[in-house]
Amino acid sequence: MPRTDTLARQESRLAYRLISPTLLIVLVVVVLPVIWTISLAFQDVRLINLRDAGFFGEYNLDNFSTVFGSSGFWSSLWITVVYTVGATLGSIAIGLVAALALRRPFRGRGLLRAAMLLPYVAPVVAATFVWSVALNPQFGIVNAWGTRFLGWDEPVPFLSQRDYSVGLFGVDVTVPLALLTVIAFEAWRYFPFAFLFLIARLQALPGELDEAAVVDGTSIWQRFRHITLPQLMPVIALLTILRFIFTFNKFDDVYLLTGGGAGTEVVSIRVYEFLTARTDIGAAAAQSLVLAAVLTVFIAVYLRTAGARGETS
Amino acid sequence: MSVDTVATAPPRTPSPPRRRRSRARSREERVWGTLRVVTIVVLALVTIVPFLYMLVLSVRPIAEVLLDPGRLWVSPSEFTADTYREVLTSVDDGGQGFLQYMGNSALVATVTVIVTLVASILGAYAVSRLAFRGRGASGALFLVVYLFPPILLAIPLFVLFSQLSLRGNLLALAIVYVAQTVPVAIYMLRNYFATIPVSLEEAALIDGCTRFGVIRRISLPLSMPSLIATGLYVFMIAWNEFLFALLFLVERRDNWTVSLGLSRLSGSIEVPTTVLMAGSVVLTVPIIALFFLAERMLVEGLTSGAEKG
């Protein structure tokens, strides 16, 4: 059928024309830079000899051996993983609790629902600034209240102390204070995102199952555990992977809160330091590549285990 | 990663254990009911109080704050608007120049929204309506843009923009933002376009309308809510963005965005915290106002699509 053939060809030509602006921008601003980064990672490039650095230079593995050989990189990678897992789980857990609490209507729910999105919508610079002022040991409200009402002996330097020992049931436990604070911030800022997805799904769930279970005399916890939660699992899986990707690559939140100090130097911040302070572009590129590679491996493993679990059940 | 799988996933129902506990029921419900109220109150406090704190600090004199840091209200005698005056007046007149930064942010965000919407309307239409090879790969676009850390893109873009002397240029920054927002915009719009009946478009095509005519006269008017939601979301991302602004604009103070301005000044000791709080309010209010104007549309557009954060 030659006629339909030309029509189809016309259609696909039009489609390419329509999508070309998008492709062009993504090509220039994303794909080419990624390829260029790969090339830079294998060359000795500093800010000084940047102008001579072309696409074809002297390729070697020096940057990678520097990166893998430094202990700073490994601890930074570990911090990134802890930070990402903590923030992802934290934001989804709070989001789930919030979605369950706001599931049934009550007076003022609409307003509260909107207010709950504030941390997510507000600019990150403003949010981090409020947090760092509130947590400030000299004039922050948290420490002012903590020492006045909660009987803290002295102000707690939430964002500037790496290790903090707390007495827990008579035992002194050392906790990575600044890292925990940063994770708490991230969970606070992104729980609205999980909340939105979860409450949308919750309200679309059919009510019959729940009603049948009520007739059967099940407890509220049983109904949540065996009826509601399994139906939410697909959304939770989606949220986990989205939040994991975005948090793993995160730069601004930690940078603005601690500047990467006090044991919170995630890889993104390390790359930034190499790029600006040390002007070692090659090593910066190599580290950012390793970051992307590690993320890819995590996602592949996650998808495989999640996929395998989906097949068996 | 498609949300469609979420919506169509079959509900799994393990049979609940049969047990009769009607006497325990009312007590159980009371316990959970109380827990629910407590949760709601805590959540409200946790989300609202930080912003209240921001507002309160922005109108208190710095000396009062240092004297009594634990106060979450303003007494009428200490109320001051000087912080706002200082933060908004231009640097030449002894202020912090936030009015100019707001202009810069608004310019970058508006350009980003316009370019992103044009590109994504065309792209989303092609993906949802036209058959072509590679149509299914549009998800790959999503992955390519968001899998790599922005800092990885920042390195070559930093180099490229330096060589083209485009660093410090607001429009060049907007193009970077377009690349960061166009995949999610296509995703949101595509879902909406898919709900418009094809028969409407076919009728118009038979009547002699061109494809562009169809997009302009049928798809766009029908998808206004989704367009507004997508535009808002893109505006939000562009207005709030920090990393690329930091890398590209830091040496050009006259081109700073509000986010960059606030973060640069919060490091210095000379500017009082209360003045910077006024800056935070100025940075936050436009976004929150826009958000409340279109909350419902935005939430629906987001949860039926995907997200960038």
mmCIF file of N, CA and C in Angstrom, chain A residues 196-257:
data_model
loop_
_atom_site.group_PDB
_atom_site.id
_atom_site.type_symbol
_atom_site.label_atom_id
_atom_site.label_comp_id
_atom_site.label_asym_id
_atom_site.label_seq_id
_atom_site.Cartn_x
_atom_site.Cartn_y
_atom_site.Cartn_z
ATOM 1 N N LEU A 196 2.146 13.521 48.480
ATOM 2 C CA LEU A 196 1.282 13.796 47.325
ATOM 3 C C LEU A 196 0.942 12.527 46.563
ATOM 4 N N PHE A 197 1.983 11.751 46.257
ATOM 5 C CA PHE A 197 1.774 10.536 45.466
ATOM 6 C C PHE A 197 0.962 9.523 46.270
ATOM 7 N N LEU A 198 1.295 9.384 47.560
ATOM 8 C CA LEU A 198 0.638 8.358 48.365
ATOM 9 C C LEU A 198 -0.821 8.698 48.624
ATOM 10 N N ILE A 199 -1.123 9.970 48.883
ATOM 11 C CA ILE A 199 -2.517 10.288 49.188
ATOM 12 C C ILE A 199 -3.365 10.193 47.920
ATOM 13 N N ALA A 200 -2.762 10.501 46.770
ATOM 14 C CA ALA A 200 -3.497 10.347 45.518
ATOM 15 C C ALA A 200 -3.884 8.882 45.316
ATOM 16 N N ARG A 201 -2.964 7.987 45.620
ATOM 17 C CA ARG A 201 -3.241 6.565 45.457
ATOM 18 C C ARG A 201 -4.225 6.072 46.524
ATOM 19 N N LEU A 202 -4.027 6.534 47.763
ATOM 20 C CA LEU A 202 -4.910 6.124 48.868
ATOM 21 C C LEU A 202 -6.361 6.442 48.557
ATOM 22 N N GLN A 203 -6.579 7.642 48.002
ATOM 23 C CA GLN A 203 -7.957 8.049 47.778
ATOM 24 C C GLN A 203 -8.572 7.360 46.572
ATOM 25 N N ALA A 204 -7.732 6.719 45.763
ATOM 26 C CA ALA A 204 -8.259 5.989 44.616
ATOM 27 C C ALA A 204 -8.479 4.509 44.941
ATOM 28 N N LEU A 205 -8.083 4.086 46.160
ATOM 29 C CA LEU A 205 -8.247 2.673 46.508
ATOM 30 C C LEU A 205 -9.724 2.338 46.656
ATOM 31 N N PRO A 206 -10.143 1.165 46.165
ATOM 32 C CA PRO A 206 -11.533 0.752 46.351
ATOM 33 C C PRO A 206 -11.794 0.444 47.817
ATOM 34 N N GLY A 207 -12.992 0.825 48.304
ATOM 35 C CA GLY A 207 -13.283 0.677 49.726
ATOM 36 C C GLY A 207 -13.787 -0.700 50.137
ATOM 37 N N GLU A 208 -14.190 -1.537 49.161
ATOM 38 C CA GLU A 208 -14.885 -2.799 49.497
ATOM 39 C C GLU A 208 -14.024 -3.720 50.360
ATOM 40 N N LEU A 209 -12.751 -3.829 49.979
ATOM 41 C CA LEU A 209 -11.861 -4.735 50.707
ATOM 42 C C LEU A 209 -11.795 -4.368 52.172
ATOM 43 N N ASP A 210 -11.610 -3.052 52.405
ATOM 44 C CA ASP A 210 -11.503 -2.567 53.760
ATOM 45 C C ASP A 210 -12.777 -2.867 54.536
ATOM 46 N N GLU A 211 -13.917 -2.635 53.885
ATOM 47 C CA GLU A 211 -15.195 -2.864 54.554
ATOM 48 C C GLU A 211 -15.370 -4.348 54.883
ATOM 49 N N ALA A 212 -15.016 -5.188 53.932
ATOM 50 C CA ALA A 212 -15.125 -6.629 54.172
ATOM 51 C C ALA A 212 -14.257 -7.039 55.353
ATOM 52 N N ALA A 213 -13.069 -6.431 55.439
ATOM 53 C CA ALA A 213 -12.160 -6.779 56.520
ATOM 54 C C ALA A 213 -12.698 -6.287 57.856
ATOM 55 N N VAL A 214 -13.391 -5.159 57.837
ATOM 56 C CA VAL A 214 -13.995 -4.646 59.074
ATOM 57 C C VAL A 214 -15.045 -5.639 59.564
ATOM 58 N N VAL A 215 -15.856 -6.131 58.636
ATOM 59 C CA VAL A 215 -16.882 -7.123 58.985
ATOM 60 C C VAL A 215 -16.232 -8.365 59.573
ATOM 61 N N ASP A 216 -15.066 -8.697 59.032
ATOM 62 C CA ASP A 216 -14.352 -9.885 59.520
ATOM 63 C C ASP A 216 -13.693 -9.668 60.871
ATOM 64 N N GLY A 217 -13.804 -8.476 61.406
ATOM 65 C CA GLY A 217 -13.294 -8.224 62.744
ATOM 66 C C GLY A 217 -11.794 -8.044 62.835
ATOM 67 N N THR A 218 -11.172 -7.521 61.795
ATOM 68 C CA THR A 218 -9.733 -7.302 61.845
ATOM 69 C C THR A 218 -9.427 -5.989 62.556
ATOM 70 N N SER A 219 -8.226 -5.888 63.073
ATOM 71 C CA SER A 219 -7.839 -4.650 63.738
ATOM 72 C C SER A 219 -7.382 -3.632 62.699
ATOM 73 N N ILE A 220 -7.313 -2.371 63.143
ATOM 74 C CA ILE A 220 -6.903 -1.296 62.236
ATOM 75 C C ILE A 220 -5.501 -1.566 61.707
ATOM 76 N N TRP A 221 -4.626 -1.999 62.611
ATOM 77 C CA TRP A 221 -3.249 -2.269 62.187
ATOM 78 C C TRP A 221 -3.212 -3.396 61.165
ATOM 79 N N GLN A 222 -3.995 -4.455 61.381
ATOM 80 C CA GLN A 222 -4.026 -5.566 60.417
ATOM 81 C C GLN A 222 -4.509 -5.094 59.052
ATOM 82 N N ARG A 223 -5.523 -4.243 59.063
ATOM 83 C CA ARG A 223 -6.052 -3.776 57.780
ATOM 84 C C ARG A 223 -5.006 -2.950 57.042
ATOM 85 N N PHE A 224 -4.279 -2.128 57.820
ATOM 86 C CA PHE A 224 -3.222 -1.342 57.174
ATOM 87 C C PHE A 224 -2.137 -2.257 56.621
ATOM 88 N N ARG A 225 -1.707 -3.202 57.463
ATOM 89 C CA ARG A 225 -0.567 -4.042 57.124
ATOM 90 C C ARG A 225 -0.873 -4.977 55.944
ATOM 91 N N HIS A 226 -2.089 -5.537 55.922
ATOM 92 C CA HIS A 226 -2.372 -6.573 54.940
ATOM 93 C C HIS A 226 -3.238 -6.110 53.772
ATOM 94 N N ILE A 227 -3.892 -4.967 53.894
ATOM 95 C CA ILE A 227 -4.749 -4.524 52.786
ATOM 96 C C ILE A 227 -4.230 -3.234 52.161
ATOM 97 N N THR A 228 -4.055 -2.190 52.993
ATOM 98 C CA THR A 228 -3.666 -0.897 52.436
ATOM 99 C C THR A 228 -2.220 -0.913 51.941
ATOM 100 N N LEU A 229 -1.315 -1.345 52.808
ATOM 101 C CA LEU A 229 0.106 -1.275 52.468
ATOM 102 C C LEU A 229 0.461 -2.035 51.178
ATOM 103 N N PRO A 230 -0.023 -3.282 51.005
ATOM 104 C CA PRO A 230 0.318 -3.970 49.750
ATOM 105 C C PRO A 230 -0.153 -3.211 48.513
ATOM 106 N N GLN A 231 -1.284 -2.532 48.640
ATOM 107 C CA GLN A 231 -1.777 -1.791 47.478
ATOM 108 C C GLN A 231 -0.963 -0.529 47.229
ATOM 109 N N LEU A 232 -0.293 -0.048 48.265
ATOM 110 C CA LEU A 232 0.531 1.153 48.099
ATOM 111 C C LEU A 232 1.939 0.814 47.612
ATOM 112 N N MET A 233 2.311 -0.459 47.722
ATOM 113 C CA MET A 233 3.696 -0.836 47.429
ATOM 114 C C MET A 233 4.211 -0.342 46.073
ATOM 115 N N PRO A 234 3.423 -0.467 44.976
ATOM 116 C CA PRO A 234 3.949 0.024 43.702
ATOM 117 C C PRO A 234 4.329 1.504 43.751
ATOM 118 N N VAL A 235 3.491 2.331 44.412
ATOM 119 C CA VAL A 235 3.820 3.758 44.526
ATOM 120 C C VAL A 235 5.068 3.945 45.364
ATOM 121 N N ILE A 236 5.161 3.187 46.447
ATOM 122 C CA ILE A 236 6.331 3.322 47.326
ATOM 123 C C ILE A 236 7.600 2.931 46.563
ATOM 124 N N ALA A 237 7.499 1.882 45.743
ATOM 125 C CA ALA A 237 8.665 1.476 44.949
ATOM 126 C C ALA A 237 9.077 2.581 43.986
ATOM 127 N N LEU A 238 8.093 3.173 43.330
ATOM 128 C CA LEU A 238 8.385 4.272 42.399
ATOM 129 C C LEU A 238 9.033 5.443 43.137
ATOM 130 N N LEU A 239 8.452 5.798 44.307
ATOM 131 C CA LEU A 239 8.990 6.907 45.084
ATOM 132 C C LEU A 239 10.419 6.614 45.525
ATOM 133 N N THR A 240 10.654 5.379 45.942
ATOM 134 C CA THR A 240 11.990 5.019 46.412
ATOM 135 C C THR A 240 13.017 5.285 45.318
ATOM 136 N N ILE A 241 12.708 4.852 44.121
ATOM 137 C CA ILE A 241 13.709 4.991 43.075
ATOM 138 C C ILE A 241 13.875 6.449 42.656
ATOM 139 N N LEU A 242 12.762 7.192 42.577
ATOM 140 C CA LEU A 242 12.870 8.611 42.211
ATOM 141 C C LEU A 242 13.662 9.380 43.254
ATOM 142 N N ARG A 243 13.302 9.191 44.524
ATOM 143 C CA ARG A 243 13.970 9.931 45.585
ATOM 144 C C ARG A 243 15.433 9.514 45.698
ATOM 145 N N PHE A 244 15.700 8.232 45.490
ATOM 146 C CA PHE A 244 17.076 7.766 45.582
ATOM 147 C C PHE A 244 17.943 8.464 44.530
ATOM 148 N N ILE A 245 17.450 8.503 43.291
ATOM 149 C CA ILE A 245 18.218 9.143 42.219
ATOM 150 C C ILE A 245 18.467 10.612 42.545
ATOM 151 N N PHE A 246 17.385 11.324 42.905
ATOM 152 C CA PHE A 246 17.540 12.763 43.099
ATOM 153 C C PHE A 246 18.394 13.083 44.321
ATOM 154 N N THR A 247 18.258 12.284 45.385
ATOM 155 C CA THR A 247 19.047 12.575 46.576
ATOM 156 C C THR A 247 20.513 12.217 46.373
ATOM 157 N N PHE A 248 20.758 11.147 45.666
ATOM 158 C CA PHE A 248 22.132 10.713 45.426
ATOM 159 C C PHE A 248 22.923 11.799 44.696
ATOM 160 N N ASN A 249 22.262 12.490 43.790
ATOM 161 C CA ASN A 249 22.935 13.527 42.996
ATOM 162 C C ASN A 249 22.877 14.908 43.631
ATOM 163 N N LYS A 250 22.276 14.987 44.809
ATOM 164 C CA LYS A 250 21.977 16.283 45.420
ATOM 165 C C LYS A 250 23.243 17.063 45.759
ATOM 166 N N PHE A 251 23.178 18.351 45.496
ATOM 167 C CA PHE A 251 24.300 19.214 45.855
ATOM 168 C C PHE A 251 23.851 20.332 46.791
ATOM 169 N N ASP A 252 22.847 21.082 46.367
ATOM 170 C CA ASP A 252 22.529 22.351 47.033
ATOM 171 C C ASP A 252 22.177 22.215 48.513
ATOM 172 N N ASP A 253 21.357 21.224 48.859
ATOM 173 C CA ASP A 253 20.851 21.181 50.232
ATOM 174 C C ASP A 253 21.993 21.076 51.244
ATOM 175 N N VAL A 254 22.896 20.114 50.998
ATOM 176 C CA VAL A 254 23.999 19.925 51.931
ATOM 177 C C VAL A 254 24.962 21.104 51.860
ATOM 178 N N TYR A 255 25.253 21.546 50.640
ATOM 179 C CA TYR A 255 26.193 22.656 50.476
ATOM 180 C C TYR A 255 25.719 23.886 51.241
ATOM 181 N N LEU A 256 24.426 24.164 51.150
ATOM 182 C CA LEU A 256 23.899 25.364 51.793
ATOM 183 C C LEU A 256 23.820 25.215 53.307
ATOM 184 N N LEU A 257 23.624 23.995 53.788
ATOM 185 C CA LEU A 257 23.503 23.818 55.240
ATOM 186 C C LEU A 257 24.860 23.791 55.928
#
